[in-house]
PDB file of C-alpha atoms in Angstrom:
ATOM      1  CA  PRO O 225      62.214  54.773  98.164  1.00  0.00           C
ATOM      2  CA  GLY O 226      60.432  56.516 100.989  1.00  0.00           C
ATOM      3  CA  VAL O 227      56.947  56.240  99.495  1.00  0.00           C
ATOM      4  CA  PHE O 228      54.131  54.455 101.314  1.00  0.00           C
ATOM      5  CA  TYR O 229      50.718  53.966  99.711  1.00  0.00           C
ATOM      6  CA  ALA O 230      47.782  53.151 102.000  1.00  0.00           C
ATOM      7  CA  ASN O 231      45.060  51.067 100.359  1.00  0.00           C
ATOM      8  CA  LEU O 232      41.894  53.102 100.850  1.00  0.00           C
ATOM      9  CA  HIS O 233      39.581  51.104  98.579  1.00  0.00           C
ATOM     10  CA  ASP O 234      36.998  50.976 101.393  1.00  0.00           C
ATOM     11  CA  ILE O 235      37.627  54.252 103.217  1.00  0.00           C
ATOM     12  CA  LYS O 236      34.510  53.918 105.405  1.00  0.00           C
ATOM     13  CA  GLY O 237      35.673  50.475 106.533  1.00  0.00           C
ATOM     14  CA  THR O 238      39.199  51.637 107.367  1.00  0.00           C
ATOM     15  CA  PRO O 239      39.258  52.961 110.922  1.00  0.00           C
ATOM     16  CA  LYS O 240      41.636  55.870 111.498  1.00  0.00           C
ATOM     17  CA  PHE O 241      42.810  54.357 114.771  1.00  0.00           C
ATOM     18  CA  ARG O 242      44.539  51.516 112.860  1.00  0.00           C
ATOM     19  CA  MET O 243      46.480  53.827 110.539  1.00  0.00           C
ATOM     20  CA  LYS O 244      49.425  54.641 112.835  1.00  0.00           C
ATOM     21  CA  THR O 245      50.150  50.971 113.401  1.00  0.00           C
ATOM     22  CA  LEU O 246      49.978  50.389 109.653  1.00  0.00           C
ATOM     23  CA  ALA O 247      52.368  53.305 109.084  1.00  0.00           C
ATOM     24  CA  TYR O 248      54.855  51.936 111.631  1.00  0.00           C
ATOM     25  CA  HIS O 249      54.589  48.460 110.039  1.00  0.00           C
ATOM     26  CA  GLU O 250      55.169  49.697 106.491  1.00  0.00           C
ATOM     27  CA  GLY O 251      57.358  52.741 107.222  1.00  0.00           C
ATOM     28  CA  VAL O 252      59.713  53.492 110.099  1.00  0.00           C
ATOM     29  CA  PRO O 253      60.691  51.484 112.084  1.00  0.00           C
ATOM     30  CA  GLY O 254      59.137  48.741 109.910  1.00  0.00           C
ATOM     31  CA  HIS O 255      59.665  47.660 106.300  1.00  0.00           C
ATOM     32  CA  HIS O 256      61.058  50.932 104.963  1.00  0.00           C
ATOM     33  CA  PHE O 257      63.743  50.994 107.639  1.00  0.00           C
ATOM     34  CA  GLN O 258      64.528  47.293 107.265  1.00  0.00           C
ATOM     35  CA  LEU O 259      64.603  47.316 103.459  1.00  0.00           C
ATOM     36  CA  ALA O 260      66.609  50.539 103.192  1.00  0.00           C
ATOM     37  CA  ILE O 261      69.306  49.034 105.401  1.00  0.00           C
ATOM     38  CA  GLN O 262      69.194  45.766 103.448  1.00  0.00           C
ATOM     39  CA  GLN O 263      69.559  47.489 100.071  1.00  0.00           C
ATOM     40  CA  GLU O 264      72.512  49.574 101.291  1.00  0.00           C
ATOM     41  CA  LEU O 265      74.513  46.620 102.665  1.00  0.00           C
ATOM     42  CA  GLU O 266      77.986  46.321 101.193  1.00  0.00           C
ATOM     43  CA  GLY O 267      80.054  43.225 100.607  1.00  0.00           C
ATOM     44  CA  ILE O 268      77.158  40.851 100.002  1.00  0.00           C
ATOM     45  CA  PRO O 269      75.905  39.422  96.697  1.00  0.00           C
ATOM     46  CA  PHE O 270      73.143  41.383  94.959  1.00  0.00           C
ATOM     47  CA  PHE O 271      70.586  38.588  95.365  1.00  0.00           C
ATOM     48  CA  ARG O 272      70.983  38.847  99.174  1.00  0.00           C
ATOM     49  CA  LYS O 273      69.732  42.430  98.951  1.00  0.00           C
ATOM     50  CA  MET O 274      66.563  41.270  97.213  1.00  0.00           C
ATOM     51  CA  ILE O 275      65.562  37.932  98.759  1.00  0.00           C
ATOM     52  CA  PRO O 276      62.690  38.181 101.188  1.00  0.00           C
ATOM     53  CA  PHE O 277      62.450  35.594 103.933  1.00  0.00           C
ATOM     54  CA  THR O 278      58.850  36.180 104.979  1.00  0.00           C
ATOM     55  CA  ALA O 279      59.261  35.204 108.638  1.00  0.00           C
ATOM     56  CA  TYR O 280      62.199  37.612 108.943  1.00  0.00           C
ATOM     57  CA  SER O 281      60.827  40.613 107.030  1.00  0.00           C
ATOM     58  CA  GLU O 282      57.219  40.409 108.210  1.00  0.00           C
ATOM     59  CA  GLY O 283      58.375  39.370 111.669  1.00  0.00           C
ATOM     60  CA  TRP O 284      60.454  42.564 111.814  1.00  0.00           C
ATOM     61  CA  ALA O 285      57.479  44.659 110.698  1.00  0.00           C
ATOM     62  CA  LEU O 286      55.224  43.203 113.416  1.00  0.00           C
ATOM     63  CA  TYR O 287      58.025  43.650 115.929  1.00  0.00           C
ATOM     64  CA  ALA O 288      58.381  47.268 114.749  1.00  0.00           C
ATOM     65  CA  GLU O 289      54.717  47.900 115.566  1.00  0.00           C
ATOM     66  CA  ARG O 290      55.406  46.796 119.117  1.00  0.00           C
ATOM     67  CA  VAL O 291      58.632  48.810 119.331  1.00  0.00           C
ATOM     68  CA  ALA O 292      56.733  51.909 118.218  1.00  0.00           C
ATOM     69  CA  TYR O 293      54.296  51.325 121.087  1.00  0.00           C
ATOM     70  CA  GLU O 294      57.131  50.686 123.574  1.00  0.00           C
ATOM     71  CA  MET O 295      58.788  53.926 122.473  1.00  0.00           C
ATOM     72  CA  GLY O 296      55.624  55.916 123.201  1.00  0.00           C
ATOM     73  CA  MET O 297      54.768  56.542 119.555  1.00  0.00           C
ATOM     74  CA  LEU O 298      51.105  55.634 120.179  1.00  0.00           C
ATOM     75  CA  PRO O 299      50.204  58.059 122.983  1.00  0.00           C
ATOM     76  CA  ASP O 300      46.514  58.237 122.021  1.00  0.00           C
ATOM     77  CA  PRO O 301      44.655  55.262 123.564  1.00  0.00           C
ATOM     78  CA  TYR O 302      42.622  54.890 120.350  1.00  0.00           C
ATOM     79  CA  ASP O 303      45.822  54.333 118.381  1.00  0.00           C
ATOM     80  CA  ASN O 304      46.779  51.598 120.824  1.00  0.00           C
ATOM     81  CA  ILE O 305      43.352  50.040 120.305  1.00  0.00           C
ATOM     82  CA  GLY O 306      44.273  49.921 116.617  1.00  0.00           C
ATOM     83  CA  ARG O 307      47.522  48.140 117.465  1.00  0.00           C
ATOM     84  CA  LEU O 308      45.682  45.662 119.671  1.00  0.00           C
ATOM     85  CA  GLN O 309      43.055  45.046 116.981  1.00  0.00           C
ATOM     86  CA  ASP O 310      45.893  44.287 114.564  1.00  0.00           C
ATOM     87  CA  GLU O 311      47.360  41.860 117.138  1.00  0.00           C
ATOM     88  CA  LEU O 312      43.956  40.148 117.310  1.00  0.00           C
ATOM     89  CA  PHE O 313      43.805  40.057 113.511  1.00  0.00           C
ATOM     90  CA  ARG O 314      47.204  38.322 113.380  1.00  0.00           C
ATOM     91  CA  ALA O 315      46.103  35.770 115.996  1.00  0.00           C
ATOM     92  CA  VAL O 316      42.990  34.972 113.974  1.00  0.00           C
ATOM     93  CA  ARG O 317      45.146  34.580 110.853  1.00  0.00           C
ATOM     94  CA  LEU O 318      47.099  31.821 112.602  1.00  0.00           C
ATOM     95  CA  VAL O 319      43.868  29.920 113.185  1.00  0.00           C
ATOM     96  CA  VAL O 320      42.580  30.486 109.661  1.00  0.00           C
ATOM     97  CA  ASP O 321      45.880  29.622 107.941  1.00  0.00           C
ATOM     98  CA  THR O 322      46.174  26.320 109.790  1.00  0.00           C
ATOM     99  CA  GLY O 323      42.430  25.692 109.498  1.00  0.00           C
ATOM    100  CA  ILE O 324      42.580  25.980 105.725  1.00  0.00           C
ATOM    101  CA  HIS O 325      45.744  23.963 105.162  1.00  0.00           C
ATOM    102  CA  SER O 326      45.631  21.426 107.979  1.00  0.00           C
ATOM    103  CA  GLN O 327      41.936  21.015 108.717  1.00  0.00           C
ATOM    104  CA  ARG O 328      40.725  21.540 105.120  1.00  0.00           C
ATOM    105  CA  TRP O 329      38.415  24.420 106.001  1.00  0.00           C
ATOM    106  CA  SER O 330      36.256  25.657 103.163  1.00  0.00           C
ATOM    107  CA  ARG O 331      36.524  29.221 101.908  1.00  0.00           C
ATOM    108  CA  GLU O 332      33.147  29.983 103.486  1.00  0.00           C
ATOM    109  CA  LYS O 333      34.122  28.581 106.894  1.00  0.00           C
ATOM    110  CA  ALA O 334      37.372  30.567 106.905  1.00  0.00           C
ATOM    111  CA  ILE O 335      35.557  33.789 105.927  1.00  0.00           C
ATOM    112  CA  GLU O 336      32.922  33.227 108.602  1.00  0.00           C
ATOM    113  CA  TYR O 337      35.525  32.571 111.307  1.00  0.00           C
ATOM    114  CA  MET O 338      37.631  35.615 110.442  1.00  0.00           C
ATOM    115  CA  ALA O 339      34.630  37.951 110.118  1.00  0.00           C
ATOM    116  CA  LYS O 340      33.222  36.776 113.452  1.00  0.00           C
ATOM    117  CA  ASN O 341      36.491  37.167 115.352  1.00  0.00           C
ATOM    118  CA  THR O 342      38.177  40.305 113.973  1.00  0.00           C
ATOM    119  CA  GLY O 343      35.701  43.110 113.373  1.00  0.00           C
ATOM    120  CA  VAL O 344      37.303  43.693 109.962  1.00  0.00           C
ATOM    121  CA  THR O 345      35.134  44.579 106.951  1.00  0.00           C
ATOM    122  CA  GLU O 346      33.793  41.714 104.855  1.00  0.00           C
ATOM    123  CA  SER O 347      35.652  42.912 101.747  1.00  0.00           C
ATOM    124  CA  ASP O 348      38.965  42.839 103.648  1.00  0.00           C
ATOM    125  CA  VAL O 349      38.187  39.417 105.134  1.00  0.00           C
ATOM    126  CA  ILE O 350      37.423  37.920 101.712  1.00  0.00           C
ATOM    127  CA  SER O 351      40.610  39.406 100.250  1.00  0.00           C
ATOM    128  CA  GLU O 352      42.686  38.010 103.121  1.00  0.00           C
ATOM    129  CA  ILE O 353      41.139  34.530 102.980  1.00  0.00           C
ATOM    130  CA  GLU O 354      41.731  34.263  99.252  1.00  0.00           C
ATOM    131  CA  ARG O 355      45.362  35.232  99.839  1.00  0.00           C
ATOM    132  CA  TYR O 356      45.796  32.515 102.485  1.00  0.00           C
ATOM    133  CA  PHE O 357      44.461  29.846 100.143  1.00  0.00           C
ATOM    134  CA  VAL O 358      47.216  30.507  97.590  1.00  0.00           C
ATOM    135  CA  LEU O 359      50.044  31.277 100.065  1.00  0.00           C
ATOM    136  CA  PRO O 360      50.095  28.481 102.659  1.00  0.00           C
ATOM    137  CA  GLY O 361      51.945  29.451 105.835  1.00  0.00           C
ATOM    138  CA  GLN O 362      52.449  33.068 104.788  1.00  0.00           C
ATOM    139  CA  ALA O 363      50.118  34.472 107.445  1.00  0.00           C
ATOM    140  CA  THR O 364      51.687  32.237 110.081  1.00  0.00           C
ATOM    141  CA  ALA O 365      55.201  33.361 109.116  1.00  0.00           C
ATOM    142  CA  TYR O 366      54.478  36.921 110.297  1.00  0.00           C
ATOM    143  CA  LYS O 367      53.824  35.880 113.883  1.00  0.00           C
ATOM    144  CA  VAL O 368      56.539  33.217 113.930  1.00  0.00           C
ATOM    145  CA  GLY O 369      59.093  35.848 112.896  1.00  0.00           C
ATOM    146  CA  MET O 370      57.940  38.396 115.469  1.00  0.00           C
ATOM    147  CA  THR O 371      57.925  35.770 118.211  1.00  0.00           C
ATOM    148  CA  LYS O 372      61.497  34.727 117.333  1.00  0.00           C
ATOM    149  CA  ILE O 373      62.784  38.320 117.340  1.00  0.00           C
ATOM    150  CA  LEU O 374      61.150  38.942 120.732  1.00  0.00           C
ATOM    151  CA  GLU O 375      62.619  35.686 122.050  1.00  0.00           C
ATOM    152  CA  LEU O 376      66.093  36.703 120.863  1.00  0.00           C
ATOM    153  CA  ARG O 377      65.722  40.184 122.362  1.00  0.00           C
ATOM    154  CA  THR O 378      64.750  38.687 125.726  1.00  0.00           C
ATOM    155  CA  ARG O 379      67.738  36.317 125.529  1.00  0.00           C
ATOM    156  CA  ALA O 380      70.109  39.197 124.818  1.00  0.00           C
ATOM    157  CA  GLU O 381      68.630  41.312 127.642  1.00  0.00           C
ATOM    158  CA  GLN O 382      68.888  38.480 130.156  1.00  0.00           C
ATOM    159  CA  GLN O 383      72.371  37.306 129.193  1.00  0.00           C
ATOM    160  CA  LEU O 384      73.951  40.735 128.786  1.00  0.00           C
ATOM    161  CA  GLY O 385      72.373  42.602 131.684  1.00  0.00           C
ATOM    162  CA  ASP O 386      74.008  46.051 131.903  1.00  0.00           C
ATOM    163  CA  LYS O 387      75.883  45.445 128.636  1.00  0.00           C
ATOM    164  CA  TYR O 388      72.596  45.148 126.726  1.00  0.00           C
ATOM    165  CA  ASP O 389      71.645  48.009 124.421  1.00  0.00           C
ATOM    166  CA  VAL O 390      68.551  47.664 122.247  1.00  0.00           C
ATOM    167  CA  ARG O 391      70.248  49.719 119.514  1.00  0.00           C
ATOM    168  CA  ASP O 392      73.050  47.137 119.266  1.00  0.00           C
ATOM    169  CA  PHE O 393      70.472  44.354 119.179  1.00  0.00           C
ATOM    170  CA  HIS O 394      68.623  46.062 116.320  1.00  0.00           C
ATOM    171  CA  ARG O 395      71.908  46.512 114.405  1.00  0.00           C
ATOM    172  CA  VAL O 396      72.487  42.771 114.610  1.00  0.00           C
ATOM    173  CA  VAL O 397      68.945  41.932 113.537  1.00  0.00           C
ATOM    174  CA  LEU O 398      68.954  44.370 110.595  1.00  0.00           C
ATOM    175  CA  GLY O 399      72.638  44.444 109.691  1.00  0.00           C
ATOM    176  CA  ASN O 400      72.730  41.244 107.648  1.00  0.00           C
ATOM    177  CA  GLY O 401      69.609  41.704 105.568  1.00  0.00           C
ATOM    178  CA  SER O 402      66.818  39.189 105.286  1.00  0.00           C
ATOM    179  CA  VAL O 403      67.939  35.825 106.639  1.00  0.00           C
ATOM    180  CA  PRO O 404      66.258  32.588 107.738  1.00  0.00           C
ATOM    181  CA  LEU O 405      65.369  32.638 111.436  1.00  0.00           C
ATOM    182  CA  ASN O 406      67.922  29.966 112.378  1.00  0.00           C
ATOM    183  CA  ILE O 407      70.670  32.146 110.872  1.00  0.00           C
ATOM    184  CA  LEU O 408      69.297  35.180 112.718  1.00  0.00           C
ATOM    185  CA  GLU O 409      69.496  33.217 115.953  1.00  0.00           C
ATOM    186  CA  GLU O 410      73.131  32.306 115.244  1.00  0.00           C
ATOM    187  CA  LEU O 411      73.936  35.976 114.574  1.00  0.00           C
ATOM    188  CA  VAL O 412      72.313  37.094 117.829  1.00  0.00           C
ATOM    189  CA  ASP O 413      74.042  34.352 119.814  1.00  0.00           C
ATOM    190  CA  LYS O 414      77.393  35.417 118.324  1.00  0.00           C
ATOM    191  CA  TYR O 415      76.633  39.053 119.224  1.00  0.00           C
ATOM    192  CA  ILE O 416      75.840  37.998 122.815  1.00  0.00           C
ATOM    193  CA  GLN O 417      79.097  36.035 123.138  1.00  0.00           C
ATOM    194  CA  ASN O 418      81.179  38.868 121.646  1.00  0.00           C
ATOM    195  CA  LYS O 419      79.540  41.440 123.900  1.00  0.00           C
ATOM    196  CA  LYS O 420      80.074  39.263 126.997  1.00  0.00           C
ATOM    197  CA  SER O 421      83.775  38.874 126.240  1.00  0.00           C
ATOM    198  CA  SER O 422      84.390  42.562 125.486  1.00  0.00           C
TER     199      SER O 422
END
């Protein structure tokens, strides 16, 4: 617990300006925060502390990158460029994931598309593409999860007005561990109704 290892296999191809976003994704407020809370939950079966629902857990980590930016944790414009490059990378992954599994793209076509549109090193592109071939939908799940969490946050903000507190929203999102997105939506809707009636 509390240890984060950065993969520096190609140190010259790893721009420093992307490291803060990576740290926020993997550390706090990202995976470390989310998983620590999940593992410490009481009153739920053990398997619920261990099951990862990719859209939830990776969606939270992408959302955490954005929250870090919103909180002013990326004051250097170069660090924000790193965050934006990661956003671009995730958008390209959506295209590549669906290209491979829906349009039957070849490995070479997927590598070419990702290399041309991300600015990421060739070794990283090849590694990513090979991952997408064996994990259909995994890359897409990241962005689907983040989009759902942002949608639910906007819903809570709009429906609760002055009663909205982002800390309460985050407690609801994290306080039940990794769940399917439809269950997360039910939990947020219940939170909204309870907060409205209090």
